[in-house]
XYZ file of C-alpha atoms in Angstrom:
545
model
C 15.759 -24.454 29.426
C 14.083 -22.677 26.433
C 10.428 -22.717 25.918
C 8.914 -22.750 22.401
C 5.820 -20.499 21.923
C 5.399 -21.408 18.054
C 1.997 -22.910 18.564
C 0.326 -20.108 19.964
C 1.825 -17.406 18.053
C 0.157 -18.800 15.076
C -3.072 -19.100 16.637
C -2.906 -15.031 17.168
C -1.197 -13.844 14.157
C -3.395 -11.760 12.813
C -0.744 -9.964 10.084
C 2.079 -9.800 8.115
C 3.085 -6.774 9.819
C 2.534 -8.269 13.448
C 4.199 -11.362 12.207
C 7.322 -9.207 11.365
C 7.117 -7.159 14.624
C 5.927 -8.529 17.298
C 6.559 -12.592 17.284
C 10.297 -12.398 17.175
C 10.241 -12.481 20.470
C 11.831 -15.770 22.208
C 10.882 -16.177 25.898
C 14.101 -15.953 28.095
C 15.076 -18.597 29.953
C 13.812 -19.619 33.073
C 15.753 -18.726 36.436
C 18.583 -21.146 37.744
C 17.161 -21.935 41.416
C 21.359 -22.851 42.028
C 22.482 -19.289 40.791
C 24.435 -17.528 44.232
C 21.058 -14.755 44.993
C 19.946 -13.476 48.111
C 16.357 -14.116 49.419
C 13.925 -11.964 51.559
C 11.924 -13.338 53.954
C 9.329 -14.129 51.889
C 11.139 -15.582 49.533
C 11.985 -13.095 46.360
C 15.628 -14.291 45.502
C 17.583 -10.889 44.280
C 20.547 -9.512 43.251
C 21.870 -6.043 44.183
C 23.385 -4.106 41.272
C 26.103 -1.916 40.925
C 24.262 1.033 41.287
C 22.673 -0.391 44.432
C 19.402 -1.257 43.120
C 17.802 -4.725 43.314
C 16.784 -6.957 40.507
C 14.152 -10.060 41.328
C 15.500 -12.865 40.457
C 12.657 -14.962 41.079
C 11.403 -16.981 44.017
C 12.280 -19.858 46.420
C 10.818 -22.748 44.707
C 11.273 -24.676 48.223
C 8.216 -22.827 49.767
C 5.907 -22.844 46.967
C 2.954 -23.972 49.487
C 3.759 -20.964 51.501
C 2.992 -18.419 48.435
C -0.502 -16.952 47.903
C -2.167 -18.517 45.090
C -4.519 -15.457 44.226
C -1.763 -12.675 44.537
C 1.942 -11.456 43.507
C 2.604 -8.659 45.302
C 5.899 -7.881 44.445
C 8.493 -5.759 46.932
C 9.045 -2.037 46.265
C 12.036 -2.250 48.414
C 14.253 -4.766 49.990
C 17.156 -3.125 52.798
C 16.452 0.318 51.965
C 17.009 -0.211 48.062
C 14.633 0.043 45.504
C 13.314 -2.704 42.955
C 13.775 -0.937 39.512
C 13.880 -4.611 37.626
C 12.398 -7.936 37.255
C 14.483 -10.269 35.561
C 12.662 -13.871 35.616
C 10.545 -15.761 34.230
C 9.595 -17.387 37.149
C 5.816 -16.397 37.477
C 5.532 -16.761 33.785
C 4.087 -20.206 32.596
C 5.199 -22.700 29.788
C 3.597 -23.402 26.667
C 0.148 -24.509 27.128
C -0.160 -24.080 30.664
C -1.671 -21.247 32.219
C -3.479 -19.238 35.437
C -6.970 -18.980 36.210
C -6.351 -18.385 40.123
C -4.065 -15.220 40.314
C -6.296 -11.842 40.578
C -3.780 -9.286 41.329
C -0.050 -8.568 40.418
C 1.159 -5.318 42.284
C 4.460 -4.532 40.847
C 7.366 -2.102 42.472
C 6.586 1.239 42.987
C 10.066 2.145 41.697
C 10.157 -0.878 38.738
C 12.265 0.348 35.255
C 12.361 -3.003 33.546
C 10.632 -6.315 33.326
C 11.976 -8.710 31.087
C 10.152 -10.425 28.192
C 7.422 -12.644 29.093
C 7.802 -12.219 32.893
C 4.064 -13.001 33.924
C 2.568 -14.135 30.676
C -0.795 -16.424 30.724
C -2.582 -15.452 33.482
C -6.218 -15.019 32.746
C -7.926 -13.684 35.560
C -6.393 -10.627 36.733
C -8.134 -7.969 37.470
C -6.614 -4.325 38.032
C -3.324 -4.011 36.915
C -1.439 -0.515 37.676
C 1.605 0.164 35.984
C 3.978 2.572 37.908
C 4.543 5.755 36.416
C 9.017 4.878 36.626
C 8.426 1.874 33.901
C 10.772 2.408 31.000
C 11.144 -1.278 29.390
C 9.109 -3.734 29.361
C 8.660 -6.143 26.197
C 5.325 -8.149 26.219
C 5.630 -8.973 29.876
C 1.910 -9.578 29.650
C 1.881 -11.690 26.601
C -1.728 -13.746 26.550
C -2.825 -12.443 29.708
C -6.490 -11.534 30.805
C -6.751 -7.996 32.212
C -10.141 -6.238 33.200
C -8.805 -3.086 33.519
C -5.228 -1.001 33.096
C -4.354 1.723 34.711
C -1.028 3.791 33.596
C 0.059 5.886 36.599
C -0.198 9.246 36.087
C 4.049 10.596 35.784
C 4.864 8.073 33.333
C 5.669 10.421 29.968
C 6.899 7.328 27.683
C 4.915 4.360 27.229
C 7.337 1.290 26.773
C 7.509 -0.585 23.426
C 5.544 -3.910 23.257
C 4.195 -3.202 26.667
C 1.026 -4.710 26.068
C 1.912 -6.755 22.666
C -0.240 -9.596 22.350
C -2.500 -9.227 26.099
C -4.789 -11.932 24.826
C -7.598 -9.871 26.540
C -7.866 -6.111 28.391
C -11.250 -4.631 29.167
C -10.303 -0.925 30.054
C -7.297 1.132 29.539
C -6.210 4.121 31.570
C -3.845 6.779 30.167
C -3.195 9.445 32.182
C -2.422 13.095 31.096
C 1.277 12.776 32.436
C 1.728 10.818 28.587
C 3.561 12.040 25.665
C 4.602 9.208 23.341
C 3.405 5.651 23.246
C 6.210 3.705 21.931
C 6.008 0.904 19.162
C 3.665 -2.041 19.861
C 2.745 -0.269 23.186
C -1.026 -1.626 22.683
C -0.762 -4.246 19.251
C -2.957 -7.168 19.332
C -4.851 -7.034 22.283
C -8.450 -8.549 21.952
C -11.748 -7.433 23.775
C -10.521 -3.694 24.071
C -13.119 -1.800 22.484
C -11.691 1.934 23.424
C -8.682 3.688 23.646
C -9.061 7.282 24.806
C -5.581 8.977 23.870
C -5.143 11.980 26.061
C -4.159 15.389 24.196
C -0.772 15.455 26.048
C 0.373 12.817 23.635
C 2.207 14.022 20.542
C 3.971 10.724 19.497
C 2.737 7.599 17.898
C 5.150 5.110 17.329
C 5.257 2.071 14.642
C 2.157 -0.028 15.142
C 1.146 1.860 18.703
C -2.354 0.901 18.357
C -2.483 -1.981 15.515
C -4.199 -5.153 15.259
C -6.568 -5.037 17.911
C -9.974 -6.874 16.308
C -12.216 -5.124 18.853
C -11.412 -1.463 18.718
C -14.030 0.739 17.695
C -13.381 3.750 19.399
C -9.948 5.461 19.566
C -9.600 8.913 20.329
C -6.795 10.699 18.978
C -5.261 14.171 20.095
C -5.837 16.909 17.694
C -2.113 17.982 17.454
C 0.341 15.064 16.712
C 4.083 16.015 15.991
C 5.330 12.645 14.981
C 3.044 9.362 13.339
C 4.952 6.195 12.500
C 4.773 3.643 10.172
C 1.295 1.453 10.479
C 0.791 3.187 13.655
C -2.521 2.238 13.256
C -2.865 -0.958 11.158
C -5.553 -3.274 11.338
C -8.134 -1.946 13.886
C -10.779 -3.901 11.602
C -13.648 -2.420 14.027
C -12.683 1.231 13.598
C -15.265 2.510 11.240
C -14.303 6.358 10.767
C -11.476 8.973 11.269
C -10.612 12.381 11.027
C -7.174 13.951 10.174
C -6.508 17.245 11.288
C -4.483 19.384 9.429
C -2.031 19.853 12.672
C -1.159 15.530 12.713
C 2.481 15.348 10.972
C 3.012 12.171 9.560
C 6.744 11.357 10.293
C 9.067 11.424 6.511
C 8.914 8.647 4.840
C 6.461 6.235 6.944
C 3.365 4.869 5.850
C 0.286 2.478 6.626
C -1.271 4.653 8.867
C -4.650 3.130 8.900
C -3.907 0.243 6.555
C -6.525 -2.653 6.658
C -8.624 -1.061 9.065
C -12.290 -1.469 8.664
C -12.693 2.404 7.958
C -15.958 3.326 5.706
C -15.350 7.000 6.349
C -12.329 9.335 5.960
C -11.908 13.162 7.044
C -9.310 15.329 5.816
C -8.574 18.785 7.675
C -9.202 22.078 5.507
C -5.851 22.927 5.028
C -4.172 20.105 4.289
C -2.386 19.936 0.996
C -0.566 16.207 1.000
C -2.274 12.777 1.529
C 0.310 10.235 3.211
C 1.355 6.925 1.478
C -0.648 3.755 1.941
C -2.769 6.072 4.800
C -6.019 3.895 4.059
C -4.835 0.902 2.133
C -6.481 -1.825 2.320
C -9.743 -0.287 3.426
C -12.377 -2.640 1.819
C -15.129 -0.927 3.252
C -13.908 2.795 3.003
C -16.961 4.227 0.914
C -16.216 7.755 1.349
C -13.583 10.492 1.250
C -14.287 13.728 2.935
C -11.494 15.935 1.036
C -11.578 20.090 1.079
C -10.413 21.824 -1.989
C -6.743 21.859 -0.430
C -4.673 18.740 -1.427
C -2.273 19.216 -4.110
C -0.654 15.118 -3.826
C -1.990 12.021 -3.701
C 0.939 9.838 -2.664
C 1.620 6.127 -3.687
C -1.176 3.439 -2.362
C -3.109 6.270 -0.397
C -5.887 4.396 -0.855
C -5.049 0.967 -2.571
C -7.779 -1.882 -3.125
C -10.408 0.285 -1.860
C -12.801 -2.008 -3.088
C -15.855 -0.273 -1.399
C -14.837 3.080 -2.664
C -17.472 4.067 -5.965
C -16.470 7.667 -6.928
C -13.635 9.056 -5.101
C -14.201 12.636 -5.761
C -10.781 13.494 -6.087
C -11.018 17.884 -5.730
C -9.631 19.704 -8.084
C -6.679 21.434 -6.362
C -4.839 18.005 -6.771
C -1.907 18.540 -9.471
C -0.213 14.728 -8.901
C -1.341 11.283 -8.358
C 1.539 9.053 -7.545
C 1.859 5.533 -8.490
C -0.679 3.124 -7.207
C -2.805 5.880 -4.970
C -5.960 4.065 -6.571
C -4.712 0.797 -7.712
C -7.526 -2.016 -7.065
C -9.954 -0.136 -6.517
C -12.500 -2.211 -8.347
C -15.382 -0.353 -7.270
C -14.859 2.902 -8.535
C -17.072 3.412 -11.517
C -17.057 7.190 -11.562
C -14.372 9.533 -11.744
C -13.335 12.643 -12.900
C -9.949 13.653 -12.848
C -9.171 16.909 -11.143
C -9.238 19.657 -13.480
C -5.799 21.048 -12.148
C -3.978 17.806 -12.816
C -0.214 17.514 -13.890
C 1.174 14.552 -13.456
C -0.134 10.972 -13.255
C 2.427 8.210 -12.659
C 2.354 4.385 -13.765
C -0.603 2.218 -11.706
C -2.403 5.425 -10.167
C -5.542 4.079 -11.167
C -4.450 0.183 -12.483
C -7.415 -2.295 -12.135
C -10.335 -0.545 -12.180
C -12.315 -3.138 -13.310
C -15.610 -1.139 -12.983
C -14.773 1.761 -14.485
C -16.348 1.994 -18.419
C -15.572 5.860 -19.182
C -12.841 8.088 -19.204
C -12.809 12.106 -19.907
C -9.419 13.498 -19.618
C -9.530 17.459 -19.983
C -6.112 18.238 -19.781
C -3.000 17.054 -21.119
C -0.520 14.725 -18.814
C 3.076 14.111 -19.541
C 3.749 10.038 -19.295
C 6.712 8.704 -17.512
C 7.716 7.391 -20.577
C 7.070 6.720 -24.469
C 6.784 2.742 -24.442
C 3.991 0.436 -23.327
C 3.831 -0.174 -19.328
C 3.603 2.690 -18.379
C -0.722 3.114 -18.294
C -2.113 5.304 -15.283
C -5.231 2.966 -16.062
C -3.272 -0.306 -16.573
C -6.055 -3.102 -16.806
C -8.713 -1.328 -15.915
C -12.107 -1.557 -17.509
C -12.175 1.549 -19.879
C -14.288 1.037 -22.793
C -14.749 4.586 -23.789
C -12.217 7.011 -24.007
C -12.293 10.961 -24.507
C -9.669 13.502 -24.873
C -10.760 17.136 -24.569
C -10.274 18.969 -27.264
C -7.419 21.632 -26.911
C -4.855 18.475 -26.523
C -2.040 18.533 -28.642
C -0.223 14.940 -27.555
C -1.589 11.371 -27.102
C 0.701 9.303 -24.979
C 1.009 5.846 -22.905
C -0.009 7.445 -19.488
C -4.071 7.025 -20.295
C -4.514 5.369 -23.382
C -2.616 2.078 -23.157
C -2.896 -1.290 -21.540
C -6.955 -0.305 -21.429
C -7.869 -4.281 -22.845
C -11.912 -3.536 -22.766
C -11.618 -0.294 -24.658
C -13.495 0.056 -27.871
C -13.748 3.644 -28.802
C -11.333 6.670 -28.157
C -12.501 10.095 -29.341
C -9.419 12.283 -30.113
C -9.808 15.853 -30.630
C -8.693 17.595 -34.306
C -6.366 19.594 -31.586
C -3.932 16.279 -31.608
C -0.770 16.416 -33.373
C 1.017 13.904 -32.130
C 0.811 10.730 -30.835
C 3.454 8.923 -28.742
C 5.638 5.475 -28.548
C 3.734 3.010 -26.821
C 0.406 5.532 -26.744
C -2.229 2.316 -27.984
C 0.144 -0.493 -26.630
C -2.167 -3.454 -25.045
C -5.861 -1.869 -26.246
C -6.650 -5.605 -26.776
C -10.292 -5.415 -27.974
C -9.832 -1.360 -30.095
C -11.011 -2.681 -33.421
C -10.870 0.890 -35.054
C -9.462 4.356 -34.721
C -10.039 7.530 -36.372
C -6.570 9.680 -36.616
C -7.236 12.956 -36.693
C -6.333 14.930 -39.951
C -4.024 17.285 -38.277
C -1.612 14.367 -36.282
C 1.764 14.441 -38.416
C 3.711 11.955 -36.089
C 3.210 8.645 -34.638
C 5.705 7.471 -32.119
C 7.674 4.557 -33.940
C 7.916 1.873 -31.043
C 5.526 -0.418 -29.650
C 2.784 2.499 -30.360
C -0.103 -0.303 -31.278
C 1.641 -3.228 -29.704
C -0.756 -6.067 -28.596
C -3.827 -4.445 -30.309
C -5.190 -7.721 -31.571
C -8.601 -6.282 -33.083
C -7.003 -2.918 -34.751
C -7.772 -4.384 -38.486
C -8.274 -1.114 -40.161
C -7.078 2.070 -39.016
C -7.659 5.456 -40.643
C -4.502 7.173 -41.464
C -4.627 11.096 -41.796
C -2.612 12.942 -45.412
C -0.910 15.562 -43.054
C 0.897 12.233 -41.083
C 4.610 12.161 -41.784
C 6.194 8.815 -40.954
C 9.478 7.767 -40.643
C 9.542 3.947 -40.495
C 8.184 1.468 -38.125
C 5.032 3.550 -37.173
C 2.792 0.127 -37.701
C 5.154 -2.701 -37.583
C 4.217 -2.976 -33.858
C 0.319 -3.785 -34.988
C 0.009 -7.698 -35.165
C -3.765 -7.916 -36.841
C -3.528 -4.834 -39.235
C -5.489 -6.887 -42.160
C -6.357 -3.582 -44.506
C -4.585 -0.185 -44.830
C -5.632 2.676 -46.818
C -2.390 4.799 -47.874
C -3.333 8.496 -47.305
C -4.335 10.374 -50.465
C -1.566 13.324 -50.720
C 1.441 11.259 -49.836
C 3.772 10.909 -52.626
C 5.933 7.737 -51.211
C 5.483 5.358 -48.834
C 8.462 5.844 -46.660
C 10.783 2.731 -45.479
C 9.753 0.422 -43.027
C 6.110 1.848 -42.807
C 4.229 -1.249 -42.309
C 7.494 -3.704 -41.824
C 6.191 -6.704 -39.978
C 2.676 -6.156 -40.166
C 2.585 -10.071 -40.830
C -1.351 -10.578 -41.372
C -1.910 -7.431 -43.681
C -3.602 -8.406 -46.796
C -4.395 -5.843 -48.246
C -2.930 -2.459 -49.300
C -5.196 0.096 -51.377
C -2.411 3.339 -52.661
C -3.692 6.608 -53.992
C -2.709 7.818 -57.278
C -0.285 10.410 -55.216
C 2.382 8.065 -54.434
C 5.258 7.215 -57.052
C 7.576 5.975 -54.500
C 7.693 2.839 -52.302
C 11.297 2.846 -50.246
C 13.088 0.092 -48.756
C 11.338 -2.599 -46.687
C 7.921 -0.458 -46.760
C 6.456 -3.833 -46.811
C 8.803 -6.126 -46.009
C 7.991 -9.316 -44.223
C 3.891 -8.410 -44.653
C 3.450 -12.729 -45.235
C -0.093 -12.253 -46.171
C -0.035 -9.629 -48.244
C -1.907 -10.794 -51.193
C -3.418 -7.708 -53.096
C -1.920 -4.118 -53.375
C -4.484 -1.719 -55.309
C -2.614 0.479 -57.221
C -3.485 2.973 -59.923
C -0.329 3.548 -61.551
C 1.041 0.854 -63.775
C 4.711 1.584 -62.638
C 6.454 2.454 -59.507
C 9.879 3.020 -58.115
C 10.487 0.578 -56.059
C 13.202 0.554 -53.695
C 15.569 -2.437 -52.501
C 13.096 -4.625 -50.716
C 10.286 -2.866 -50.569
C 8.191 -6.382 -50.801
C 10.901 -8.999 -49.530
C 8.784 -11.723 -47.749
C 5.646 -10.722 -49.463
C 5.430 -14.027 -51.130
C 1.714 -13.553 -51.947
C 2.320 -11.182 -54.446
C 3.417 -13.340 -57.619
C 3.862 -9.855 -59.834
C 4.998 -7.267 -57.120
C 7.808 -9.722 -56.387
């Protein structure tokens, strides 16, 4: 017979994580009182293995009025051999049922394994010792009551899932002897408000200490040689941490604190690298205690950080990966670090609070299209470029749909494909007089309010610059050029107006082709050469056709 535990596991899930790690679990099937076993006295049935060990089977379910009702007091021995497993569910319970009568559960002094869910449900016990010679043991305790725990002092390993959803445990006890706690060992357990990890421990594994809603205090060695993935995810009562430079967080894991309820964060002096995803999730983290050391950010270090104002990011930092600051919608201060090199896509996307940007250095972009913003969707409405710049590109001034004003320096000479793609609500930009190229593709894409953009004599264009600007209504041709090159304002399908200085003599193919509401050109010269096309579509114009 197979038992279904559904119900309750969605009364305790308290993750996506713990849904994906530690509710996979099926509860093994109950012993078969007909199965051939042997029996003690007292009525453990047993099996001796190979190796001439014994195995508990179970019990006689004949003499159930001869068993104690307040105590399991398993044997450490039986002939001369040595219990090193328990493989039953007998003294496990069923789905809703449960025990309020058992106190104590003394388990083999020589035990190895106990199978999954062996003596889940009861809810009074009160000391439970776990011998030091325990090597497996999956959730045997699953929605149990414990007042206290005490790990015997020998065991080096703590099992995986040993104490995986305990619905309750009021003390824990780890003794020196310890040098790894093993995935799950302690995830989900309610009502324990301390863990005290002793320095002997230089292992965490993947969620060790995760999802337990009452922890507040957890001490942590200073020296830890390996961290896992979300090894400490979800402790929503932990408030603050510090992370010496001597924890290694193991290649290529991440979460380490995810979710938890952290407002304060302390990095060591010397260290140079903040992990992935270490604090995301943090809604309440409001500070970030950072020496003048790290030179990487890594991806969602501290995603939707909601509580976080100004992170104070220090100056030795030369990249931000992608996402490090996304959502933090608090954040209405920063200043980027004035040794920045990089940004990526999303470091900083949806900073809704944030109204001002200074960016004193230049910073390559991942690439010369829109979609690729640092500062996607966030709240910019102010822009400045230090002067000394030479190159305006997507990384910080696109997909910025509050931004009104951008200063650019008279340094700028160039400004990139896709560099104003998505500034929704610019209305108007000045272009310095020394820029002499503007990216051709999607460079003002989805700028609905750019109407009238000023266009510097020293630009050189070589077709498309402004077909990607949908509500260009007025454009003043530089004074200086002498033709309008082909395909300058192609598609620029609400301009009405086009004013040309007495400088140009030349208007190539398709300069305005397809401009529908083009219905006044302002032109000094009586004649022009005119290229193929150069006004196809502009059906406005009644003598320029």
């Amino acid at each position: 017979m197979k038992l279904s535990f559904a119900g309750r596991f969605t009364s305790i899930m308290l993750s996506a994580v713990f849904s994906v790690t530690t509710l996979t679990a099926v509860m093994p099937p109950f012993v078969n009182a007909e199965e051939d076993y042997l029996y003690t006295e007292d009525g453990f049935a047993y099996v001796v293995n190979d190796e001439g060990t014994i195995t508990i089977k179970g019990r006689d379910k004949t003499r159930e009025d001869e068993y104690d009702k307040t105590k399991i007091v398993l044997p450490s021995k039986i002939d001369g051999k040595y219990v090193t497993e328990i493989d039953t569910n007998y003294f496990g319970h069923s789905t809703y049922s449960s025990n309020s009568e058992v106190t104590e559960i003394v388990l083999p002094d020589h035990i190895e394994k106990i199978n999954n869910w062996a003596f889940n449900d009861y809810k009074a016990l009160d000391t439970l010792v776990i011998p030091a010679t325990l090597k497996e043991a999956a959730r045997p305790f699953t929605y149990c009551k414990i007042n206290k725990v005490i790990i015997e002092d020998g065991m080096e390993t703590i099992p995986k899932s040993l104490f995986s959803c305990t619905d309750y445990m009021g003390e824990l006890v780890i003794p020196d002897s310890v040098t790894a706690i093993s995935d799950n060992a302690f995830d989900s357990i309610t009502g324990l408000k301390e863990i005290h990890v002793p320095d002997s421990v230089k292992t965490i594994g993947y969620c060790a200490i995760a999802n337990d809603p009452d922890l507040e205090v957890l001490d942590i060695p200073d020296t830890l040689d390996f961290i896992d993935t979300y090894a400490f995810f979800n402790n929503p009562k932990l408030t603050s941490v510090n992370i010496p430079d001597t924890w290694t967080f193991g290649e290529g894991k991440y979460g380490f604190f995810s979710r938890c309820g952290l407002k304060e964060i302390t990095f060591g002096p010397n260290r140079t690298e903040i992990p992935p995803n270490i604090c995301q999730y943090c809604e309440s983290l409001e500070t970030i205690n950072w020496p003048d050391a790290p030179v990487k950010i890594l991806s969602r270090a501290f995603e939707d950080c909601i509580s976080l104002t100004d992170p104070k990011i220090p100056d030795s930092v030369e990249f931000i990966d992608s996402f490090a600051f996304m959502g933090c919608k608090g954040i209405t201060n920063l200043d980027l670090p004035k040794n920045l090199k990089e940004l990526c896509t999303d470091s900083f996307k949806g900073l809704t609070s944030l109204k001002y940007l200074y960016v004193p250095m230049q910073l390559p972009s991942k690439g010369n299209y829109d979609g690729v913003s640092s500062f996607w969707y966030s709240g910019i409405e102010k822009l400045e470029y230090a002067d000394g710049i030479t190159e305006i590109n997507a990384i910080t001034a696109s997909g910025l749909p509050n931004l009104t004003k951008i200063i650019i320096p008279d340094s700028v000479t160039t400004i990139k494909s896709g560099a104003f793609s998505d500034d929704k609500s610019l209305a108007h930009i000045d272009i310095p007089d020394g820029v002499t190229n503007i990216g051709w593709l999607s460079t003002f894409s989805n700028c609905n309010s750019l109407k009238e953009p000023h266009l510097p004599s020293s630009l050189k264009v070589e077709g498309y610059e402004f077909s990607s600007a949908p509500a260009l209504e007025t454009v003043y041709v530089p004074d200086g050029w002498t033709e309008i090159p082909e395909k300058t304002f192609i598609g620029c399908e609400h301009l009405k107006k086009a004013v040309i200085p007495e400088s140009v003599t030349k208007i190539k193919t398709l300069a305005f082709c397809r401009c529908y509401e083009l219905e006044t050109v302002d032109a000094p010269r009586e004649e022009y050469e005119l290229e193929n096309g150069a006004f196809t579509y502009c059906n406005n114009l009644w003598d320029e056709r």
